[in-house]
Structure formats: structure tokens, C-alpha cells
Short mmCIF file of C-alpha atoms in Angstrom, two decimals:
data_model
loop_
_atom_site.label_atom_id
_atom_site.label_comp_id
_atom_site.label_asym_id
_atom_site.label_seq_id
_atom_site.Cartn_x
_atom_site.Cartn_y
_atom_site.Cartn_z
CA MET A 1 74.17 143.12 193.98
CA LYS A 2 74.65 146.47 192.28
CA ALA A 3 76.77 147.56 189.32
CA THR A 4 77.35 150.50 186.97
CA ASN A 5 78.93 150.91 183.53
CA ARG A 6 82.44 150.75 184.95
CA ASP A 7 82.24 147.53 186.95
CA TYR A 8 79.33 145.79 185.24
CA ALA A 9 81.46 143.42 183.11
CA ALA A 10 83.33 142.09 186.14
CA LYS A 11 80.26 141.75 188.35
CA ALA A 12 78.15 140.19 185.60
CA ARG A 13 80.53 137.24 185.32
CA SER A 14 80.06 136.33 188.97
CA ALA A 15 76.36 137.21 188.96
CA ILE A 16 75.57 134.71 186.19
CA GLY A 17 76.42 131.88 188.54
CA GLN A 18 74.15 132.96 191.40
CA ALA A 19 71.63 135.60 190.32
CA ARG A 20 68.24 134.82 188.76
CA ILE A 21 66.85 138.37 188.43
CA PHE A 22 68.65 141.04 186.41
CA PHE A 23 67.40 144.63 186.41
CA PHE A 24 68.95 146.95 183.80
CA CYS A 25 68.14 150.66 184.15
CA GLY A 26 69.52 154.16 183.73
CA PRO A 27 69.42 156.93 181.14
CA ASP A 28 71.50 154.94 178.62
CA GLU A 29 68.74 152.62 177.40
CA ALA A 30 70.86 151.47 174.45
CA GLY A 31 73.70 150.40 176.73
CA ALA A 32 71.30 148.66 179.12
CA SER A 33 69.67 146.72 176.28
CA ALA A 34 73.03 145.73 174.81
CA ALA A 35 74.25 144.53 178.22
CA ALA A 36 71.07 142.51 178.69
CA ARG A 37 71.57 140.77 175.33
CA ASP A 38 75.21 140.04 176.16
CA LEU A 39 74.12 138.57 179.48
CA ILE A 40 71.65 136.23 177.80
CA ALA A 41 74.35 135.11 175.37
CA ALA A 42 76.59 134.32 178.35
CA LEU A 43 74.01 132.21 180.20
CA PRO A 44 75.07 128.56 180.22
CA ASP A 45 71.62 127.42 179.04
CA ALA A 46 69.47 130.38 178.07
CA GLY A 47 66.92 128.29 176.17
CA GLU A 48 63.64 129.74 174.89
CA LYS A 49 63.07 133.49 175.12
CA VAL A 50 59.69 134.56 176.54
CA GLU A 51 58.90 138.26 176.19
CA LEU A 52 56.59 140.11 178.58
CA GLY A 53 55.65 143.76 178.74
CA GLY A 54 55.70 145.91 181.83
CA ALA A 55 52.06 146.88 181.33
CA GLU A 56 51.09 143.19 181.30
CA LEU A 57 52.87 142.59 184.59
CA ARG A 58 51.42 145.69 186.19
CA ALA A 59 47.93 144.43 185.32
CA ASP A 60 48.68 140.81 186.37
CA PRO A 61 51.68 140.57 188.77
CA ALA A 62 51.25 136.78 189.12
CA LEU A 63 51.96 136.28 185.41
CA LEU A 64 55.71 136.60 185.85
CA GLY A 65 55.92 133.79 188.41
CA ASP A 66 53.69 131.55 186.28
CA GLU A 67 55.89 132.02 183.22
CA ALA A 68 59.21 131.86 185.10
CA ARG A 69 58.31 128.51 186.69
CA SER A 70 56.86 126.95 183.54
CA THR A 71 58.77 124.90 181.00
CA SER A 72 58.80 125.39 177.24
CA LEU A 73 56.60 123.37 174.91
CA PHE A 74 59.32 120.75 174.49
CA GLY A 75 60.52 120.78 178.08
CA ASP A 76 63.61 122.89 177.37
CA SER A 77 64.95 125.71 179.52
CA ARG A 78 63.80 129.29 179.05
CA HIS A 79 64.44 132.85 180.16
CA ILE A 80 62.09 135.81 180.56
CA TRP A 81 62.75 139.16 178.89
CA VAL A 82 60.71 142.05 180.30
CA ARG A 83 60.64 145.46 178.65
CA ALA A 84 59.17 147.87 181.18
CA ALA A 85 58.86 151.57 181.88
CA GLY A 86 59.80 152.79 185.34
CA ASP A 87 58.53 150.54 188.13
CA GLU A 88 55.95 148.64 186.07
CA ALA A 89 57.56 145.29 186.98
CA HIS A 90 57.97 146.01 190.72
CA ASP A 91 54.92 144.17 192.05
CA ALA A 92 55.49 141.19 189.75
CA LEU A 93 59.12 140.84 190.89
CA ALA A 94 58.12 141.22 194.53
CA MET A 95 55.56 138.44 194.11
CA LEU A 96 58.10 136.25 192.28
CA ILE A 97 60.52 136.61 195.20
CA GLU A 98 57.83 136.10 197.85
CA THR A 99 56.43 132.94 196.27
CA GLY A 100 59.93 131.59 195.72
CA GLU A 101 60.80 132.03 199.40
CA ALA A 102 57.52 130.30 200.26
CA GLY A 103 58.61 127.19 198.34
CA ALA A 104 56.99 127.68 194.94
CA GLY A 105 60.07 126.30 193.18
CA GLU A 106 63.03 127.60 191.22
CA ALA A 107 62.37 130.21 188.53
CA CYS A 108 64.22 130.68 185.27
CA PRO A 109 66.38 133.79 184.75
CA VAL A 110 64.37 137.02 184.50
CA ILE A 111 65.93 139.95 182.64
CA VAL A 112 64.22 143.34 182.98
CA VAL A 113 65.18 146.36 180.86
CA ALA A 114 63.42 149.34 182.42
CA THR A 115 63.37 152.66 180.61
CA SER A 116 62.96 155.79 182.76
CA ALA A 117 64.07 153.85 185.86
CA THR A 118 67.19 154.42 187.95
CA ASP A 119 69.02 152.72 190.79
CA LYS A 120 66.89 154.86 193.14
CA SER A 121 63.62 153.35 191.90
CA ARG A 122 61.45 151.07 194.03
CA THR A 123 62.37 148.07 191.91
CA ALA A 124 66.10 148.70 192.27
CA LYS A 125 65.72 149.10 196.04
CA LEU A 126 63.82 145.80 196.15
CA LEU A 127 66.65 143.92 194.42
CA GLU A 128 69.97 145.62 195.07
CA LYS A 129 70.82 143.93 198.40
CA ARG A 130 69.78 140.43 197.31
CA LYS A 131 72.44 137.87 196.35
CA ASP A 132 70.11 136.36 193.76
CA SER A 133 69.66 139.66 191.92
CA LEU A 134 71.75 142.16 189.99
CA VAL A 135 70.85 145.83 189.48
CA ALA A 136 72.87 147.46 186.71
CA MET A 137 72.72 151.24 186.21
CA PHE A 138 73.88 152.57 182.84
CA TYR A 139 74.90 156.20 182.47
CA PRO A 140 75.19 158.01 179.11
CA PRO A 141 78.34 156.93 177.28
CA ASP A 142 81.04 159.33 176.20
CA LEU A 143 82.83 159.29 172.87
CA ALA A 144 86.01 157.75 174.26
CA SER A 145 84.26 154.78 175.89
CA VAL A 146 82.10 154.02 172.84
CA THR A 147 85.15 154.31 170.57
CA GLN A 148 86.93 151.73 172.72
CA SER A 149 83.85 149.49 172.63
CA VAL A 150 83.79 149.75 168.83
CA ARG A 151 87.41 148.62 168.64
CA MET A 152 86.71 145.70 170.95
CA MET A 153 83.64 144.66 168.92
CA GLY A 154 85.71 144.92 165.77
CA ASP A 155 88.48 142.73 167.19
CA ALA A 156 85.90 140.13 168.24
CA ALA A 157 84.49 140.10 164.69
CA GLY A 158 87.89 140.02 163.00
CA VAL A 159 87.77 143.66 161.87
CA HIS A 160 90.75 145.73 163.01
CA LEU A 161 90.03 149.47 163.23
CA ASP A 162 92.43 152.22 164.17
CA MET A 163 91.28 154.87 166.65
CA GLY A 164 90.21 157.27 163.91
CA LEU A 165 87.91 154.78 162.19
CA ALA A 166 86.56 153.49 165.49
CA GLU A 167 85.68 157.05 166.51
CA ARG A 168 84.03 157.62 163.13
CA VAL A 169 81.81 154.55 163.66
CA ALA A 170 80.99 155.69 167.21
CA ARG A 171 79.97 159.16 166.01
CA ALA A 172 77.97 157.80 163.08
CA ALA A 173 76.09 155.55 165.52
CA ASN A 174 75.32 158.57 167.73
CA LEU A 175 77.15 156.80 170.59
CA ASP A 176 74.64 153.94 170.42
CA VAL A 177 76.45 150.62 170.90
CA ARG A 178 73.61 148.67 169.27
CA LEU A 179 73.89 150.63 166.05
CA ALA A 180 77.69 150.49 166.21
CA ALA A 181 77.52 146.69 166.50
CA SER A 182 75.37 146.61 163.37
CA GLU A 183 78.00 148.67 161.51
CA ILE A 184 80.73 146.28 162.61
CA GLU A 185 78.69 143.33 161.34
CA LYS A 186 78.33 145.03 157.95
CA LEU A 187 82.05 145.72 157.80
CA ALA A 188 82.89 142.12 158.67
CA LEU A 189 80.58 140.86 155.93
CA TYR A 190 81.96 143.34 153.39
CA LEU A 191 85.59 142.45 154.20
CA ASP A 192 84.84 138.71 154.54
CA ALA A 193 86.51 138.99 157.94
CA SER A 194 86.26 136.60 160.87
CA PRO A 195 88.17 135.95 164.10
CA GLN A 196 90.04 133.19 162.24
CA SER A 197 90.72 135.45 159.23
CA PRO A 198 90.99 139.03 160.52
CA LYS A 199 91.13 142.00 158.14
CA LYS A 200 92.13 145.63 158.60
CA ALA A 201 89.37 148.14 157.79
CA ARG A 202 90.10 151.29 155.83
CA ALA A 203 88.18 154.53 155.40
CA GLU A 204 87.10 153.40 151.93
CA ASP A 205 85.52 150.29 153.44
CA CYS A 206 83.49 152.41 155.87
CA ASP A 207 82.43 154.60 152.95
CA ALA A 208 81.28 151.53 151.00
CA VAL A 209 79.09 150.01 153.71
CA SER A 210 77.68 153.38 154.78
CA ALA A 211 77.02 154.75 151.30
CA GLY A 212 73.24 154.51 151.52
CA CYS A 213 72.82 155.57 155.12
CA GLU A 214 72.11 159.26 154.58
CA GLU A 215 69.59 158.61 151.83
CA ASP A 216 67.95 155.56 153.34
CA GLY A 217 68.45 156.27 157.03
CA PHE A 218 66.07 156.92 159.84
CA VAL A 219 67.00 160.51 160.72
CA PRO A 220 64.60 162.40 158.38
CA LEU A 221 61.66 160.34 159.65
CA VAL A 222 62.70 160.76 163.29
CA ASN A 223 62.99 164.52 162.88
CA ALA A 224 59.66 164.82 161.04
CA VAL A 225 57.76 162.87 163.71
CA LEU A 226 59.36 164.31 166.85
CA GLY A 227 59.34 167.77 165.32
CA GLY A 228 55.57 167.56 164.78
CA GLU A 229 56.02 168.22 161.05
CA GLY A 230 52.80 166.68 159.77
CA ASN A 231 53.31 168.13 156.30
CA ARG A 232 56.45 165.99 155.89
CA LEU A 233 55.20 162.86 157.59
CA SER A 234 53.32 161.22 154.70
CA GLY A 235 56.33 161.62 152.41
CA GLU A 236 58.71 160.14 154.98
CA LEU A 237 56.40 157.19 155.66
CA ALA A 238 56.19 156.58 151.90
CA ARG A 239 60.00 156.66 151.72
CA MET A 240 60.18 154.19 154.61
CA ARG A 241 58.10 151.72 152.60
CA GLN A 242 59.95 152.36 149.33
CA VAL A 243 63.42 151.71 150.72
CA GLY A 244 62.23 148.86 152.92
CA LEU A 245 63.31 150.18 156.31
CA ASN A 246 62.88 147.52 158.97
CA PRO A 247 60.01 148.56 161.32
CA VAL A 248 61.75 147.46 164.52
CA GLY A 249 65.05 149.01 163.41
CA THR A 250 63.22 152.23 162.61
CA LEU A 251 61.57 152.26 166.02
CA LEU A 252 64.95 151.72 167.69
CA ALA A 253 66.08 154.98 166.08
CA PHE A 254 63.18 156.73 167.85
CA GLU A 255 64.06 155.04 171.14
CA ARG A 256 67.66 156.20 170.79
CA ARG A 257 66.54 159.77 170.17
CA ALA A 258 64.13 159.65 173.13
CA ALA A 259 66.96 158.39 175.35
CA GLN A 260 69.16 161.21 174.05
CA LEU A 261 66.46 163.78 174.83
CA ALA A 262 66.18 162.33 178.34
CA ARG A 263 69.94 162.75 178.84
CA ILE A 264 69.74 166.33 177.61
CA ALA A 265 66.82 167.08 179.95
CA ALA A 266 68.74 165.61 182.88
CA LYS A 267 71.81 167.69 182.02
CA LEU A 268 69.83 170.93 181.69
CA GLY A 269 67.61 170.45 184.71
CA PRO A 270 64.18 172.12 185.06
CA ARG A 271 65.42 175.65 184.32
CA GLY A 272 68.37 175.10 181.99
CA ARG A 273 68.51 176.20 178.37
CA PHE A 274 69.88 174.29 175.41
CA GLU A 275 72.07 177.29 174.58
CA ASP A 276 73.90 176.80 177.89
CA LEU A 277 75.46 173.56 176.67
CA GLY A 278 79.15 173.85 175.80
CA ARG A 279 80.99 171.97 173.06
CA GLY A 280 82.14 169.31 175.52
CA ASP A 281 78.60 168.83 176.82
CA LYS A 282 77.27 168.44 173.29
CA ALA A 283 79.91 165.88 172.39
CA GLN A 284 79.15 163.88 175.53
CA LEU A 285 75.42 163.99 174.77
CA GLY A 286 75.94 162.92 171.16
CA ILE A 287 74.76 166.24 169.67
CA PHE A 288 76.59 166.68 166.39
CA TRP A 289 76.38 169.76 164.21
CA LYS A 290 74.34 168.20 161.40
CA GLU A 291 71.42 167.51 163.74
CA GLU A 292 71.86 170.20 166.37
CA ARG A 293 69.04 172.39 165.07
CA ASP A 294 66.50 169.53 165.07
CA ILE A 295 67.64 168.21 168.45
CA ARG A 296 67.38 171.70 169.97
CA THR A 297 63.77 171.99 168.81
CA GLN A 298 62.90 168.52 170.08
CA ALA A 299 64.63 169.05 173.42
CA GLN A 300 62.56 172.18 173.98
CA ASN A 301 59.34 170.39 173.01
CA TRP A 302 59.80 167.00 174.72
CA ARG A 303 60.42 167.65 178.41
CA GLY A 304 58.98 166.52 181.73
CA PRO A 305 55.73 164.53 181.60
CA LYS A 306 55.55 164.89 177.82
CA LEU A 307 58.92 163.14 177.43
CA ASP A 308 57.85 160.42 179.88
CA LEU A 309 54.73 159.84 177.81
CA LEU A 310 56.81 159.59 174.63
CA THR A 311 58.99 156.92 176.23
CA GLN A 312 55.91 155.00 177.34
CA ARG A 313 54.32 155.21 173.87
CA LEU A 314 57.52 153.96 172.20
CA THR A 315 57.76 151.06 174.64
CA GLU A 316 54.16 150.05 173.96
CA LEU A 317 54.69 150.38 170.21
CA HIS A 318 57.84 148.23 170.40
CA ARG A 319 55.87 145.51 172.16
CA ASP A 320 53.10 145.71 169.55
CA LEU A 321 55.58 145.34 166.69
CA LEU A 322 57.16 142.26 168.23
CA THR A 323 53.77 140.73 168.95
CA ASN A 324 52.28 141.44 165.52
CA SER A 325 55.25 141.20 163.16
CA GLN A 326 53.10 140.69 160.06
CA ALA A 327 51.36 144.03 160.60
CA ALA A 328 54.46 145.79 161.94
CA GLU A 329 54.75 148.33 159.13
CA MET A 330 51.12 149.43 159.47
CA LEU A 331 51.30 149.56 163.28
CA LEU A 332 54.48 151.63 163.11
CA ALA A 333 52.94 154.11 160.67
CA GLN A 334 49.87 154.50 162.87
CA GLY A 335 51.92 154.91 166.03
CA LEU A 336 54.27 157.47 164.51
CA THR A 337 51.34 159.46 163.14
CA ARG A 338 49.84 159.73 166.64
CA ILE A 339 53.20 160.80 168.10
CA CYS A 340 53.64 163.41 165.36
CA ARG A 341 50.21 164.88 166.10
CA TYR A 342 51.01 164.99 169.80
CA ALA A 343 54.33 166.70 169.07
CA ALA A 344 52.54 169.42 167.12
CA ARG A 345 50.31 170.41 170.06
#
């Protein structure tokens, strides 16, 4: 089974009842990740979450089948979350299917979020015609669709936003539905809103919950690292510790920017120039005037194999942070320092 942004919601409802393997791909990594989380929430009995990395499965393809057919410590149900790059999970999924058809037993749901993969990848081709699998391709969102998603998320949380405020949240989140969902959660908490006690949000409320974003946000650190500005890096890392930025949340900001750079590279093609982008193109790609200069520099620097390597490094770093949460801040600082040095080459 195959789906895209437009028909994913409808197909996902039917897929939950029959599919056991879900492959989320496409240039909109934020949208793919958000859809994967929504899918897990909709599973009738998701149970324990077991996380595996694409590199692990590439090195040991049998690991996926072993984990998917095992039970949790207390005998409860479970699901497997795989964060992979490209076709790293292909051989493991092929082996899972082959052993299942040979009578190895039923496997728990397997959800794969694959950065840098598309519906033309080997993994997608392996799964797309199977009734027990769903391949979902996510294209870059536009402002209108994210604005509508923000309004829907607000309604679900008991926060009513007019179109102007919803668009403001969408722009502030750089068209990233994960970040937009976080803003809605903050608004709901600030307004003491709930589905049972809905409240109407005003511009002043958005100002209140976003007051510290510019000072305490991720953007200066993202620009220093991806811009190869080693002279600024130590100061930004010190600020990260002082204001207590969450390591995983900080890394997600880098993943969003990498996904944005990938969309820009795809739009420009191998010979295109950033200057060729029109106002409509920039709006669709989430390039707003405050960051245009930095994004232009990064788009020129991170292209082709270098951008692929950045995506791979961020994926590996994300896995390391989740695996070693107590040392997450140190691991993040080390990883960002290496990326900054590579950017400066």
C-alpha cells in the first residue's frame, strides 16, 4: 500500500487494521516523523517502544526479526521504531518478511522513519505492493497546509486560533509540524484550555508564550555550527548550557534545518542558484527574511554528498543522545563541534 501527504490520513486508518510494516520517507522528515508518532498513538495496543538504528540493522539484518517476534520483559505487547538513513533497513525488512512467510511467527508493528529515502528507494519498492505494509511519502509542506494543521491541532487541544494566528504559529515553527505542536501545547497550558474547556487565543497570548524564543532559541547555535563559524561556537554552546536547552530538542532544530536544505537542493537541482528562487519558492521552502542570509550560505555549502553526510551524522547523533541520555549534553557538544569543523572546510 502506498500513500502521500494528501491521502495518508485516510489510508492510515485502514492500514492500521492489516499492515505490520510502516515505511515513512520523503524530503519532509518532520512530517514523516509526526505521522509515525500519530500512527503509534492510533495503534489499538502499541505497548512497549523498542528503538533500533538503521546502522544496527545494516550490520545485523536478523536483529529486526528477533526483536519484532520477542515479547517485553513483562509479556506485554511492543512496537519497533527504526530511525534509518536511506535504505539502511532494506535487508532487515526483507529478512523479516522472508522469515515470516516461512512460518517464523507473527511480528509486532515495525515503524521505519527513513531520512534521505523516497518512494523510489529499494525499501519502498520492496513494500509498496504488499497488503501488510504501508509506504508513506511526505513532500515539503506549504504555508497553507501547515496553517490548517495548526488550527486542527489547536481545536484538538481546546485552543481556538483564527487564520492569522495559525499562520503566525506555522511561520514561527518554520513549517515544522512538530515544533508547531509544541507551541500549541504551550498555548493550551498558558490558557488553561482543554477540549472540555476551550479558549480563544489572542496575539497577546502568543507573545507571552513565545517571549523567550528569540533569546533562548536554537537558531543562533544552528547558524554557527552549519555556517562553520568556529569563533562563535564556544559561546553558543555555553549559552545552550546556561539557558538549559534540551539536547534532543536542540538536535531536532538541526534536523529541521538539514531537511530544509535538502528541499532547497532538490528545488535548485545540480546547477541552480539560490538567487533564482522567487518569493513564492522561498515561502514554500520556509525561507523567511530574518534567516535568508544564513540559509543562503548554508545551502551553498551543504550540497550533494556533503549534505548526505550531514544527515547521516545527525541521525547517528540522535541515536546516541537517546541511548545515553545522561551524557546527552556532552555528546551533543562534541557532535556539533565536529560538524562545525567539517562545515568550515
